[in-house]
Short mmCIF file of C-alpha atoms and ligand atoms in Angstrom, two decimals:
data_model
loop_
_atom_site.label_atom_id
_atom_site.label_comp_id
_atom_site.label_asym_id
_atom_site.label_seq_id
_atom_site.Cartn_x
_atom_site.Cartn_y
_atom_site.Cartn_z
CA MET A 1 -44.05 -69.09 -68.99
CA ALA A 2 -40.28 -70.51 -68.22
CA SER A 3 -41.24 -70.38 -64.37
CA ALA A 4 -44.37 -72.56 -65.26
CA MET A 5 -42.49 -75.14 -66.93
CA VAL A 6 -40.11 -75.44 -63.98
CA GLU A 7 -43.10 -75.56 -61.53
CA ASP A 8 -44.48 -78.24 -63.37
CA GLN A 9 -41.13 -80.17 -63.63
CA ILE A 10 -40.47 -79.79 -60.04
CA LYS A 11 -44.11 -81.19 -59.43
CA MET A 12 -43.60 -84.07 -61.64
CA SER A 13 -40.31 -84.99 -60.10
CA LYS A 14 -42.11 -84.99 -56.68
CA GLU A 15 -45.13 -87.12 -58.14
CA THR A 16 -42.64 -89.68 -59.73
CA ASN A 17 -40.46 -90.10 -56.40
CA PRO A 18 -41.46 -93.40 -55.40
CA PHE A 19 -41.04 -93.09 -51.95
CA GLU A 20 -43.14 -90.14 -52.00
CA SER A 21 -46.04 -92.26 -53.76
CA MET A 22 -45.78 -94.62 -51.03
CA MET A 23 -45.80 -92.35 -48.36
CA GLU A 24 -48.95 -90.67 -49.52
CA ARG A 25 -50.85 -94.05 -49.62
CA PHE A 26 -49.39 -94.72 -46.24
CA ASP A 27 -50.43 -91.54 -44.73
CA ARG A 28 -53.73 -91.78 -46.24
CA ALA A 29 -54.52 -95.29 -44.97
CA ALA A 30 -52.97 -94.65 -41.55
CA GLN A 31 -55.36 -91.60 -41.16
CA LEU A 32 -58.35 -93.76 -42.13
CA LEU A 33 -57.32 -96.51 -39.66
CA ASN A 34 -56.93 -93.87 -36.98
CA LEU A 35 -53.42 -95.38 -36.46
CA ASP A 36 -51.88 -94.70 -33.12
CA PRO A 37 -49.36 -91.87 -33.03
CA ASP A 38 -46.52 -93.96 -31.60
CA LEU A 39 -47.10 -97.04 -34.14
CA TYR A 40 -47.34 -94.32 -36.98
CA ALA A 41 -43.88 -92.77 -35.69
CA VAL A 42 -42.26 -96.56 -36.09
CA MET A 43 -44.20 -97.72 -38.92
CA ARG A 44 -43.40 -94.82 -41.38
CA VAL A 45 -39.61 -95.15 -41.36
CA PRO A 46 -37.40 -98.15 -42.18
CA ASN A 47 -35.76 -100.21 -39.73
CA ARG A 48 -32.61 -100.26 -40.88
CA GLU A 49 -30.59 -98.92 -44.23
CA LEU A 50 -27.31 -100.29 -45.25
CA LYS A 51 -24.88 -98.56 -47.80
CA VAL A 52 -21.69 -100.50 -49.02
CA TYR A 53 -19.07 -99.96 -51.55
CA ILE A 54 -18.31 -102.80 -53.57
CA PRO A 55 -14.62 -102.89 -55.32
CA VAL A 56 -14.52 -105.13 -58.23
CA ARG A 57 -11.68 -106.23 -60.44
CA MET A 58 -13.03 -105.60 -63.97
CA ASP A 59 -11.89 -107.59 -67.11
CA SER A 60 -9.49 -104.91 -67.88
CA GLY A 61 -7.66 -105.57 -64.78
CA ARG A 62 -8.81 -102.10 -63.31
CA MET A 63 -10.47 -101.79 -59.88
CA GLN A 64 -14.10 -100.16 -60.39
CA VAL A 65 -16.08 -99.29 -57.06
CA PHE A 66 -19.93 -99.66 -57.16
CA GLU A 67 -22.19 -98.45 -54.53
CA GLY A 68 -25.04 -100.70 -53.24
CA PHE A 69 -27.88 -100.67 -50.77
CA ARG A 70 -30.03 -102.85 -48.67
CA VAL A 71 -33.20 -101.34 -46.83
CA GLN A 72 -34.70 -103.52 -43.96
CA HIS A 73 -37.82 -101.68 -43.64
CA ASN A 74 -39.86 -103.71 -41.11
CA PHE A 75 -39.51 -106.94 -39.13
CA ALA A 76 -42.46 -107.21 -36.93
CA ARG A 77 -44.12 -110.16 -38.84
CA GLY A 78 -40.86 -111.87 -39.65
CA PRO A 79 -37.46 -111.70 -41.53
CA ALA A 80 -37.10 -108.87 -44.11
CA LYS A 81 -38.10 -110.11 -47.71
CA GLY A 82 -37.34 -108.61 -50.76
CA GLY A 83 -35.65 -108.75 -54.21
CA ILE A 84 -32.24 -107.07 -55.30
CA ARG A 85 -32.14 -104.60 -58.35
CA TYR A 86 -29.10 -103.84 -60.42
CA ALA A 87 -29.63 -100.72 -62.50
CA PRO A 88 -27.76 -97.39 -63.39
CA ASP A 89 -30.25 -95.15 -62.08
CA VAL A 90 -31.36 -97.13 -58.82
CA THR A 91 -31.33 -94.75 -55.83
CA ILE A 92 -31.42 -95.14 -52.10
CA GLU A 93 -34.97 -93.31 -52.16
CA GLU A 94 -36.52 -96.26 -54.77
CA VAL A 95 -34.97 -98.84 -52.50
CA ARG A 96 -36.49 -97.49 -49.60
CA ALA A 97 -39.98 -97.29 -51.35
CA LEU A 98 -39.67 -100.72 -52.83
CA ALA A 99 -38.41 -102.21 -49.27
CA ALA A 100 -41.87 -100.53 -47.66
CA TRP A 101 -44.17 -102.04 -50.39
CA MET A 102 -42.47 -105.37 -49.47
CA THR A 103 -43.78 -104.94 -46.09
CA TRP A 104 -47.11 -104.11 -47.14
CA LYS A 105 -46.95 -106.70 -49.82
CA CYS A 106 -46.16 -109.67 -47.46
CA ALA A 107 -48.85 -108.22 -45.11
CA VAL A 108 -51.70 -108.29 -47.58
CA VAL A 109 -51.05 -111.75 -48.60
CA ASN A 110 -50.52 -112.81 -45.18
CA VAL A 111 -46.87 -114.47 -45.43
CA PRO A 112 -44.73 -114.15 -42.10
CA PHE A 113 -42.23 -111.63 -43.56
CA GLY A 114 -41.33 -108.17 -43.37
CA GLY A 115 -39.87 -106.14 -46.00
CA GLY A 116 -36.60 -105.43 -47.54
CA LYS A 117 -35.12 -104.43 -51.13
CA GLY A 118 -31.48 -104.08 -52.38
CA GLY A 119 -29.85 -102.26 -55.18
CA VAL A 120 -26.64 -101.92 -56.78
CA ILE A 121 -25.71 -98.94 -59.20
CA CYS A 122 -24.51 -100.44 -62.25
CA ASP A 123 -25.12 -101.29 -65.70
CA PRO A 124 -25.32 -105.10 -65.92
CA GLN A 125 -25.88 -104.70 -69.93
CA GLN A 126 -22.18 -103.38 -70.16
CA MET A 127 -20.55 -106.23 -67.70
CA SER A 128 -19.23 -109.57 -68.50
CA ILE A 129 -20.58 -112.51 -66.46
CA GLY A 130 -17.49 -112.49 -64.64
CA GLU A 131 -17.68 -108.97 -63.49
CA LEU A 132 -21.29 -109.66 -62.57
CA GLU A 133 -20.27 -112.61 -60.41
CA ARG A 134 -17.62 -110.81 -58.70
CA LEU A 135 -19.75 -108.10 -58.05
CA THR A 136 -22.76 -110.21 -56.40
CA ARG A 137 -20.10 -111.82 -54.48
CA ARG A 138 -18.56 -108.80 -52.79
CA TYR A 139 -22.06 -107.28 -52.67
CA ALA A 140 -23.17 -110.47 -50.69
CA ALA A 141 -19.94 -110.53 -48.56
CA GLU A 142 -20.71 -106.79 -47.18
CA LEU A 143 -24.44 -107.84 -46.25
CA ILE A 144 -23.16 -111.20 -44.69
CA ASP A 145 -23.99 -110.03 -41.13
CA PHE A 146 -27.34 -108.65 -42.13
CA ILE A 147 -28.79 -111.22 -44.25
CA GLY A 148 -29.65 -114.92 -43.38
CA PRO A 149 -32.87 -117.17 -43.09
CA GLU A 150 -33.92 -115.68 -39.91
CA LYS A 151 -32.81 -111.81 -40.55
CA ASP A 152 -33.28 -111.19 -44.27
CA VAL A 153 -33.92 -113.03 -47.22
CA PRO A 154 -33.16 -111.68 -50.67
CA ALA A 155 -34.56 -112.49 -54.19
CA PRO A 156 -34.23 -111.41 -57.69
CA ASP A 157 -35.58 -108.17 -59.05
CA MET A 158 -34.92 -106.08 -62.24
CA ASN A 159 -31.75 -107.39 -63.85
CA THR A 160 -30.91 -110.23 -61.28
CA ASN A 161 -32.14 -113.70 -61.64
CA GLU A 162 -31.51 -117.31 -60.55
CA GLN A 163 -27.89 -117.36 -61.46
CA THR A 164 -27.66 -114.06 -59.09
CA MET A 165 -29.04 -115.80 -56.30
CA ALA A 166 -26.88 -118.79 -56.66
CA TRP A 167 -23.79 -116.89 -56.26
CA ILE A 168 -25.28 -114.96 -53.28
CA MET A 169 -26.04 -118.50 -51.64
CA ASP A 170 -22.67 -119.92 -52.33
CA THR A 171 -20.75 -116.82 -51.13
CA TYR A 172 -22.93 -116.81 -47.63
CA SER A 173 -22.49 -120.67 -47.42
CA MET A 174 -18.69 -120.10 -48.07
CA HIS A 175 -18.45 -117.94 -45.10
CA ALA A 176 -21.12 -120.04 -42.94
CA ARG A 177 -18.91 -123.26 -43.76
CA HIS A 178 -21.96 -124.95 -44.59
CA THR A 179 -24.69 -124.90 -47.16
CA VAL A 180 -27.50 -122.59 -46.17
CA THR A 181 -30.23 -122.83 -49.16
CA ALA A 182 -32.71 -120.63 -47.42
CA VAL A 183 -30.55 -117.30 -47.37
CA VAL A 184 -32.04 -116.50 -50.58
CA THR A 185 -35.24 -117.50 -52.77
CA GLY A 186 -35.53 -117.57 -56.68
CA LYS A 187 -32.67 -119.98 -56.64
CA PRO A 188 -32.26 -122.57 -59.52
CA ILE A 189 -34.77 -125.78 -58.52
CA ASP A 190 -31.42 -127.97 -58.33
CA ILE A 191 -30.02 -126.10 -55.52
CA GLY A 192 -32.97 -125.45 -53.45
CA GLY A 193 -35.37 -123.33 -55.51
CA SER A 194 -38.94 -124.10 -55.90
CA ALA A 195 -40.86 -125.45 -58.49
CA GLY A 196 -43.13 -122.59 -59.91
CA ARG A 197 -40.79 -119.86 -58.57
CA ARG A 198 -39.88 -118.53 -62.04
CA GLU A 199 -43.42 -118.24 -63.04
CA ALA A 200 -44.99 -117.36 -60.07
CA THR A 201 -45.52 -113.40 -60.10
CA GLY A 202 -47.05 -114.06 -63.66
CA ARG A 203 -49.26 -116.81 -62.61
CA GLY A 204 -50.40 -114.95 -59.34
CA LEU A 205 -51.44 -112.15 -61.85
CA LEU A 206 -53.42 -114.57 -63.64
CA PHE A 207 -55.26 -115.61 -60.72
CA VAL A 208 -56.12 -112.22 -59.65
CA ILE A 209 -57.34 -110.90 -63.31
CA ASN A 210 -59.60 -114.32 -63.43
CA GLU A 211 -61.42 -112.97 -60.11
CA ALA A 212 -61.30 -109.19 -61.19
CA ILE A 213 -63.06 -109.94 -64.71
CA LYS A 214 -65.72 -111.89 -63.04
CA ARG A 215 -66.90 -108.42 -61.56
CA PHE A 216 -67.38 -107.30 -65.26
CA LYS A 217 -69.08 -110.53 -66.16
CA MET A 218 -66.25 -111.17 -68.83
CA ALA A 219 -64.73 -114.50 -69.80
CA PRO A 220 -60.86 -114.91 -71.02
CA PRO A 221 -61.87 -115.36 -74.78
CA ASN A 222 -63.77 -111.72 -74.96
CA THR A 223 -61.16 -110.21 -72.61
CA ARG A 224 -58.16 -107.86 -74.46
CA VAL A 225 -55.42 -107.53 -72.55
CA VAL A 226 -52.39 -105.08 -73.07
CA VAL A 227 -48.93 -105.88 -71.45
CA GLN A 228 -45.97 -103.41 -70.82
CA GLY A 229 -42.83 -105.34 -70.41
CA SER A 230 -41.78 -108.78 -71.48
CA GLY A 231 -39.47 -110.07 -68.27
CA ASN A 232 -40.41 -112.38 -65.62
CA VAL A 233 -43.60 -110.66 -64.88
CA GLY A 234 -44.81 -109.09 -68.19
CA GLY A 235 -43.31 -112.08 -70.72
CA ILE A 236 -44.50 -115.01 -68.48
CA GLY A 237 -47.87 -113.27 -67.44
CA ALA A 238 -48.62 -112.53 -71.03
CA GLN A 239 -47.72 -116.21 -71.70
CA LEU A 240 -49.86 -117.60 -69.19
CA LEU A 241 -52.80 -115.28 -69.75
CA HIS A 242 -52.54 -116.44 -73.43
CA GLU A 243 -52.55 -119.94 -72.54
CA ALA A 244 -55.64 -119.28 -70.41
CA GLY A 245 -57.60 -118.21 -73.38
CA TYR A 246 -57.37 -114.44 -72.95
CA LYS A 247 -56.77 -112.33 -76.05
CA VAL A 248 -53.26 -110.16 -75.59
CA ILE A 249 -53.62 -107.48 -78.23
CA ALA A 250 -50.14 -105.50 -77.26
CA ILE A 251 -47.10 -106.24 -75.16
CA SER A 252 -43.83 -104.45 -75.09
CA ASP A 253 -40.16 -104.31 -73.96
CA ILE A 254 -37.71 -101.22 -73.23
CA ASN A 255 -37.52 -100.28 -76.92
CA GLY A 256 -41.31 -100.38 -77.84
CA GLY A 257 -44.26 -102.43 -78.14
CA ILE A 258 -46.16 -104.78 -80.97
CA TYR A 259 -50.24 -104.37 -81.32
CA ASN A 260 -52.69 -106.20 -83.05
CA PRO A 261 -56.49 -105.84 -82.16
CA ASN A 262 -57.05 -109.54 -83.09
CA GLY A 263 -54.56 -111.01 -80.56
CA ILE A 264 -51.00 -111.68 -80.82
CA ASP A 265 -49.46 -115.49 -80.83
CA ILE A 266 -47.67 -114.56 -77.39
CA PRO A 267 -45.54 -117.88 -77.49
CA ASN A 268 -44.50 -117.07 -80.98
CA ALA A 269 -43.65 -113.38 -80.26
CA MET A 270 -41.96 -114.31 -76.84
CA ALA A 271 -39.80 -116.90 -78.98
CA HIS A 272 -38.78 -114.04 -81.24
CA LEU A 273 -37.96 -111.82 -78.44
CA ARG A 274 -35.58 -114.64 -77.15
CA ALA A 275 -33.74 -115.31 -80.49
CA THR A 276 -33.41 -111.76 -81.58
CA ARG A 277 -33.60 -109.92 -78.40
CA SER A 278 -36.13 -107.48 -79.80
CA PHE A 279 -39.64 -107.21 -80.97
CA GLU A 280 -38.76 -104.90 -83.82
CA GLU A 281 -38.72 -107.45 -86.82
CA TYR A 282 -41.76 -109.36 -85.47
CA GLU A 283 -44.21 -109.69 -88.39
CA GLY A 284 -48.10 -109.02 -88.88
CA VAL A 285 -48.36 -106.32 -86.04
CA GLU A 286 -48.28 -102.51 -85.70
CA ARG A 287 -45.54 -100.79 -83.83
CA VAL A 288 -46.36 -98.79 -80.70
CA SER A 289 -44.38 -96.82 -78.36
CA ASN A 290 -44.54 -97.68 -74.54
CA GLU A 291 -46.27 -94.31 -73.84
CA ASP A 292 -48.94 -95.10 -76.64
CA LEU A 293 -49.17 -98.66 -75.74
CA LEU A 294 -50.55 -97.72 -72.20
CA GLU A 295 -53.48 -95.70 -73.85
CA ILE A 296 -54.64 -98.65 -76.16
CA GLU A 297 -58.35 -99.39 -75.38
CA CYS A 298 -58.52 -102.77 -73.72
CA ASP A 299 -60.04 -104.54 -70.85
CA VAL A 300 -57.18 -105.05 -68.71
CA LEU A 301 -54.07 -103.15 -68.58
CA VAL A 302 -50.99 -104.89 -67.09
CA PRO A 303 -48.21 -102.34 -66.76
CA ALA A 304 -45.18 -104.96 -65.91
CA ALA A 305 -42.23 -102.99 -66.79
CA THR A 306 -41.12 -100.28 -63.98
CA GLU A 307 -42.31 -97.54 -61.83
CA ASN A 308 -44.24 -94.29 -62.63
CA GLN A 309 -45.79 -95.28 -65.86
CA ILE A 310 -49.43 -94.04 -65.26
CA ARG A 311 -49.27 -90.61 -64.02
CA SER A 312 -51.31 -87.31 -63.50
CA ASP A 313 -50.58 -86.25 -67.27
CA ASN A 314 -51.44 -89.55 -68.73
CA ALA A 315 -54.03 -91.16 -66.48
CA LYS A 316 -56.85 -89.62 -68.13
CA ARG A 317 -56.23 -91.41 -71.48
CA ILE A 318 -56.11 -94.73 -70.03
CA LYS A 319 -58.86 -96.88 -71.11
CA CYS A 320 -59.16 -100.10 -69.58
CA LYS A 321 -61.66 -101.65 -67.19
CA VAL A 322 -59.12 -103.41 -64.95
CA LEU A 323 -55.62 -102.06 -64.26
CA ALA A 324 -53.75 -105.09 -62.71
CA GLU A 325 -50.07 -103.78 -61.59
CA GLY A 326 -47.56 -106.29 -62.29
CA ALA A 327 -44.76 -103.70 -61.69
CA ASN A 328 -43.88 -102.22 -58.30
CA GLY A 329 -45.18 -98.70 -58.35
CA PRO A 330 -46.22 -98.35 -61.98
CA THR A 331 -49.02 -95.70 -60.87
CA THR A 332 -48.19 -92.58 -59.06
CA ALA A 333 -50.38 -91.61 -56.00
CA ALA A 334 -51.39 -88.38 -58.03
CA ALA A 335 -52.96 -90.75 -60.82
CA ASP A 336 -54.93 -92.65 -58.51
CA LYS A 337 -57.81 -90.53 -58.04
CA ILE A 338 -57.94 -89.84 -61.71
CA LEU A 339 -58.41 -93.56 -62.42
CA HIS A 340 -60.88 -93.79 -59.56
CA ASP A 341 -62.86 -91.29 -61.11
CA LYS A 342 -62.82 -92.96 -64.35
CA GLY A 343 -64.29 -96.23 -62.68
CA ILE A 344 -61.06 -98.19 -63.35
CA PHE A 345 -60.77 -101.23 -61.23
CA VAL A 346 -57.41 -101.36 -59.97
CA ILE A 347 -55.67 -104.38 -58.61
CA PRO A 348 -52.87 -102.81 -56.74
CA ASP A 349 -49.19 -103.79 -57.05
CA ILE A 350 -49.00 -105.11 -53.38
CA LEU A 351 -51.84 -107.62 -54.23
CA ALA A 352 -51.40 -108.10 -57.91
CA ASN A 353 -47.46 -109.21 -58.15
CA ALA A 354 -47.39 -110.64 -54.77
CA GLY A 355 -47.20 -114.12 -56.33
CA GLY A 356 -43.78 -113.95 -56.30
CA VAL A 357 -43.22 -113.32 -52.57
CA THR A 358 -45.83 -115.96 -51.72
CA VAL A 359 -43.73 -118.63 -53.77
CA SER A 360 -40.67 -117.26 -52.57
CA TYR A 361 -42.22 -118.01 -48.95
CA PHE A 362 -43.06 -121.45 -50.07
CA GLU A 363 -39.43 -122.00 -51.42
CA TRP A 364 -38.05 -120.64 -47.86
CA VAL A 365 -40.49 -123.26 -46.08
CA GLN A 366 -39.33 -126.21 -48.45
CA ASP A 367 -35.64 -125.15 -47.90
CA ARG A 368 -35.94 -125.41 -43.91
CA MET A 369 -38.06 -128.55 -44.17
CA GLY A 370 -35.50 -129.97 -46.80
CA TYR A 371 -38.53 -131.45 -48.48
CA PHE A 372 -39.81 -130.20 -51.74
CA TRP A 373 -43.23 -130.09 -53.25
CA LYS A 374 -44.70 -130.82 -56.74
CA GLU A 375 -45.17 -127.82 -59.02
CA ASN A 376 -49.06 -128.59 -59.13
CA VAL A 377 -49.09 -128.37 -55.16
CA VAL A 378 -47.01 -124.97 -55.36
CA ASN A 379 -49.63 -123.74 -57.87
CA GLU A 380 -52.43 -124.82 -55.98
CA ARG A 381 -51.35 -123.24 -52.86
CA LEU A 382 -50.51 -119.78 -54.85
CA GLN A 383 -54.08 -119.70 -56.03
CA ASP A 384 -55.47 -120.16 -52.67
CA VAL A 385 -53.50 -117.30 -51.42
CA MET A 386 -53.96 -114.70 -54.22
CA VAL A 387 -57.73 -115.66 -54.22
CA ALA A 388 -58.33 -115.29 -50.78
CA SER A 389 -56.27 -112.04 -50.51
CA PHE A 390 -58.14 -110.48 -53.52
CA ASN A 391 -61.37 -111.21 -51.62
CA ASP A 392 -59.92 -109.88 -48.42
CA VAL A 393 -58.87 -106.78 -50.21
CA VAL A 394 -62.24 -106.22 -52.09
CA LYS A 395 -64.08 -106.87 -48.99
CA TYR A 396 -62.10 -104.55 -47.10
CA ALA A 397 -62.87 -101.78 -49.91
CA ASP A 398 -66.58 -102.63 -49.60
CA GLN A 399 -66.73 -102.63 -45.69
CA HIS A 400 -64.72 -99.33 -45.51
CA GLY A 401 -66.39 -97.50 -48.72
CA VAL A 402 -62.35 -97.11 -50.07
CA ASP A 403 -61.06 -97.85 -53.14
CA THR A 404 -58.88 -101.27 -53.66
CA ARG A 405 -55.37 -99.44 -53.43
CA THR A 406 -56.30 -97.68 -50.35
CA ALA A 407 -57.92 -101.25 -48.75
CA ALA A 408 -55.04 -103.18 -49.53
CA TYR A 409 -52.70 -100.36 -47.77
CA MET A 410 -55.21 -100.50 -44.68
CA LEU A 411 -55.43 -104.12 -44.35
CA ALA A 412 -51.76 -104.42 -44.55
CA ILE A 413 -50.90 -101.50 -42.00
CA ASP A 414 -53.57 -102.89 -39.83
CA ARG A 415 -51.93 -106.37 -39.77
CA VAL A 416 -48.58 -104.88 -39.18
CA ALA A 417 -49.68 -102.55 -36.49
CA TYR A 418 -51.45 -105.28 -34.79
CA ASP A 419 -48.37 -107.33 -34.51
CA THR A 420 -46.22 -104.60 -33.56
CA ARG A 421 -48.77 -103.63 -30.83
CA MET A 422 -48.50 -107.16 -29.45
CA ARG A 423 -44.92 -107.28 -29.61
CA GLY A 424 -44.80 -103.95 -28.13
CA ILE A 425 -42.22 -101.25 -29.04
CA TYR A 426 -38.79 -101.77 -27.43
CA ALA A 427 -38.18 -98.16 -26.90
P1 NAD B 1 -37.51 -108.12 -65.92
O1 NAD B 1 -36.08 -107.32 -65.71
O2 NAD B 1 -37.21 -109.24 -66.13
O3 NAD B 1 -38.21 -107.43 -66.97
C1 NAD B 1 -38.46 -106.03 -67.18
C2 NAD B 1 -39.36 -105.77 -68.61
O4 NAD B 1 -39.60 -104.38 -68.72
C3 NAD B 1 -38.38 -105.96 -69.96
O5 NAD B 1 -39.21 -106.38 -70.85
C4 NAD B 1 -37.64 -104.59 -69.91
O6 NAD B 1 -37.59 -104.38 -71.26
C5 NAD B 1 -39.02 -103.78 -69.76
N1 NAD B 1 -38.46 -102.28 -69.18
C6 NAD B 1 -37.54 -102.04 -68.33
N2 NAD B 1 -37.33 -100.40 -68.48
C7 NAD B 1 -38.62 -100.15 -69.11
C8 NAD B 1 -38.95 -98.94 -69.21
N3 NAD B 1 -38.58 -97.71 -68.92
N4 NAD B 1 -40.18 -98.70 -70.24
C9 NAD B 1 -40.57 -99.92 -70.71
N5 NAD B 1 -40.21 -101.19 -70.53
C10 NAD B 1 -39.01 -101.07 -69.91
O7 NAD B 1 -38.04 -107.43 -64.54
P2 NAD B 1 -39.44 -108.16 -63.90
O8 NAD B 1 -38.63 -109.40 -62.86
O9 NAD B 1 -40.25 -108.63 -64.73
O10 NAD B 1 -39.75 -107.06 -63.02
C11 NAD B 1 -40.92 -105.87 -63.50
C12 NAD B 1 -41.42 -105.30 -62.41
O11 NAD B 1 -42.22 -106.22 -61.78
C13 NAD B 1 -40.71 -104.54 -61.62
O12 NAD B 1 -41.34 -103.46 -61.05
C14 NAD B 1 -40.25 -105.63 -60.53
O13 NAD B 1 -39.95 -104.91 -59.13
C15 NAD B 1 -41.71 -106.17 -60.34
N6 NAD B 1 -41.75 -107.33 -59.75
C16 NAD B 1 -41.51 -108.27 -60.00
C17 NAD B 1 -41.36 -109.61 -59.63
C18 NAD B 1 -40.71 -110.99 -59.94
O14 NAD B 1 -40.97 -111.96 -59.26
N7 NAD B 1 -39.62 -110.67 -60.71
C19 NAD B 1 -42.23 -109.69 -58.27
C20 NAD B 1 -42.93 -108.51 -57.82
C21 NAD B 1 -42.87 -107.29 -58.73
#
């Protein structure tokens, strides 16, 4: 009995390793594509991994040394691109998986970037603004030779934001002796950010959900949506879905969620969250745990918090028609088949949440031109990219008789492989 439990734990820990999840899908897609073994050998590993130790003078006067990473996964199609995550439990394996996902994501939406990702092991909730600024600047200084508009362009991810990007841009610029706005994206608008960037991932989600529900002959007012997470992706996504007429019936943050089968007034609930930093006291709703929220019967489920939320142990209880993956890696590879057998239409993360990197690309372009676009121009161009990419993936899935996740991976790997082959491998 005890050994069966240990076996289950080992199985689950392998299943929830994001790098394993990514590689399982990569291997399946590579096999279906009949990928050349030389290309396979090169594309399955990151290009470069950096580990840095970051000394920070804490407010107490003591020195604390933090560990940070930057993984540059692939440069075949352009500079590495990807966010920086601050979290107590971030690991190099997680960052490596996230960097690879960026490579495939940029290829799915056809923007000329490779993939990268960064992480620093720290607990931002326990740190002052001053400590966070010193940590960010020293981390940026450690990366200085490896990042840059032509090399690797970081952006925000969990627990980092516009302010973090402003500090990185400033630190990099101080070393360069001139202002280099295009070194990061997701900056404040006044210092080289793009209109519409903050909302871009949520807006991209809206665009692909609009396309997906057409397949079920549904329209927003009769489409019930459940959102896990209420940050940049979940919160803004829920707000935009609500504005577009969707009925958002549940939403959560890390401490749990709220549920009302008749729909939640999302602007009001989000204002409450901003004011009290919690949904706990919000009235006229039922409380649900994050686990139970995922199992609510709905039309569109949007996991927009973190990895490994839908696994082999709960996938059979998911009751949606469309799964729109706002987060990176919210579904394990082992859960894919269960969802597929249930007939759930999956908009995979590397497509569903690609609105952020698409507008990051627009920001990088605008910084390099020194000419900034109006928000409606950004949003229209984003819509063009998201709708075209959605259609590319669905068409690819139909043509090859595979599910949409496999199709997205195949499409991305095919594009990266094609460009790698054209450039040749410098070996
Ligand atoms: P965020 O920090 O703004 O928000 C995260 C939200 O998830 C918060 O509401 C938090 O309370 C909740 N949360 C965190 N851990 C949780 C847990 N264990 N269980 C339940 N809820 C939890 O982060 P974000 O930028 O919205 O990113 C969310 C996800 O989307 C991540 O996977 C990120 O990599 C991915 N993503 C973000 C962007 C972007 O532009 N911000 C783009 C693409 C993908």
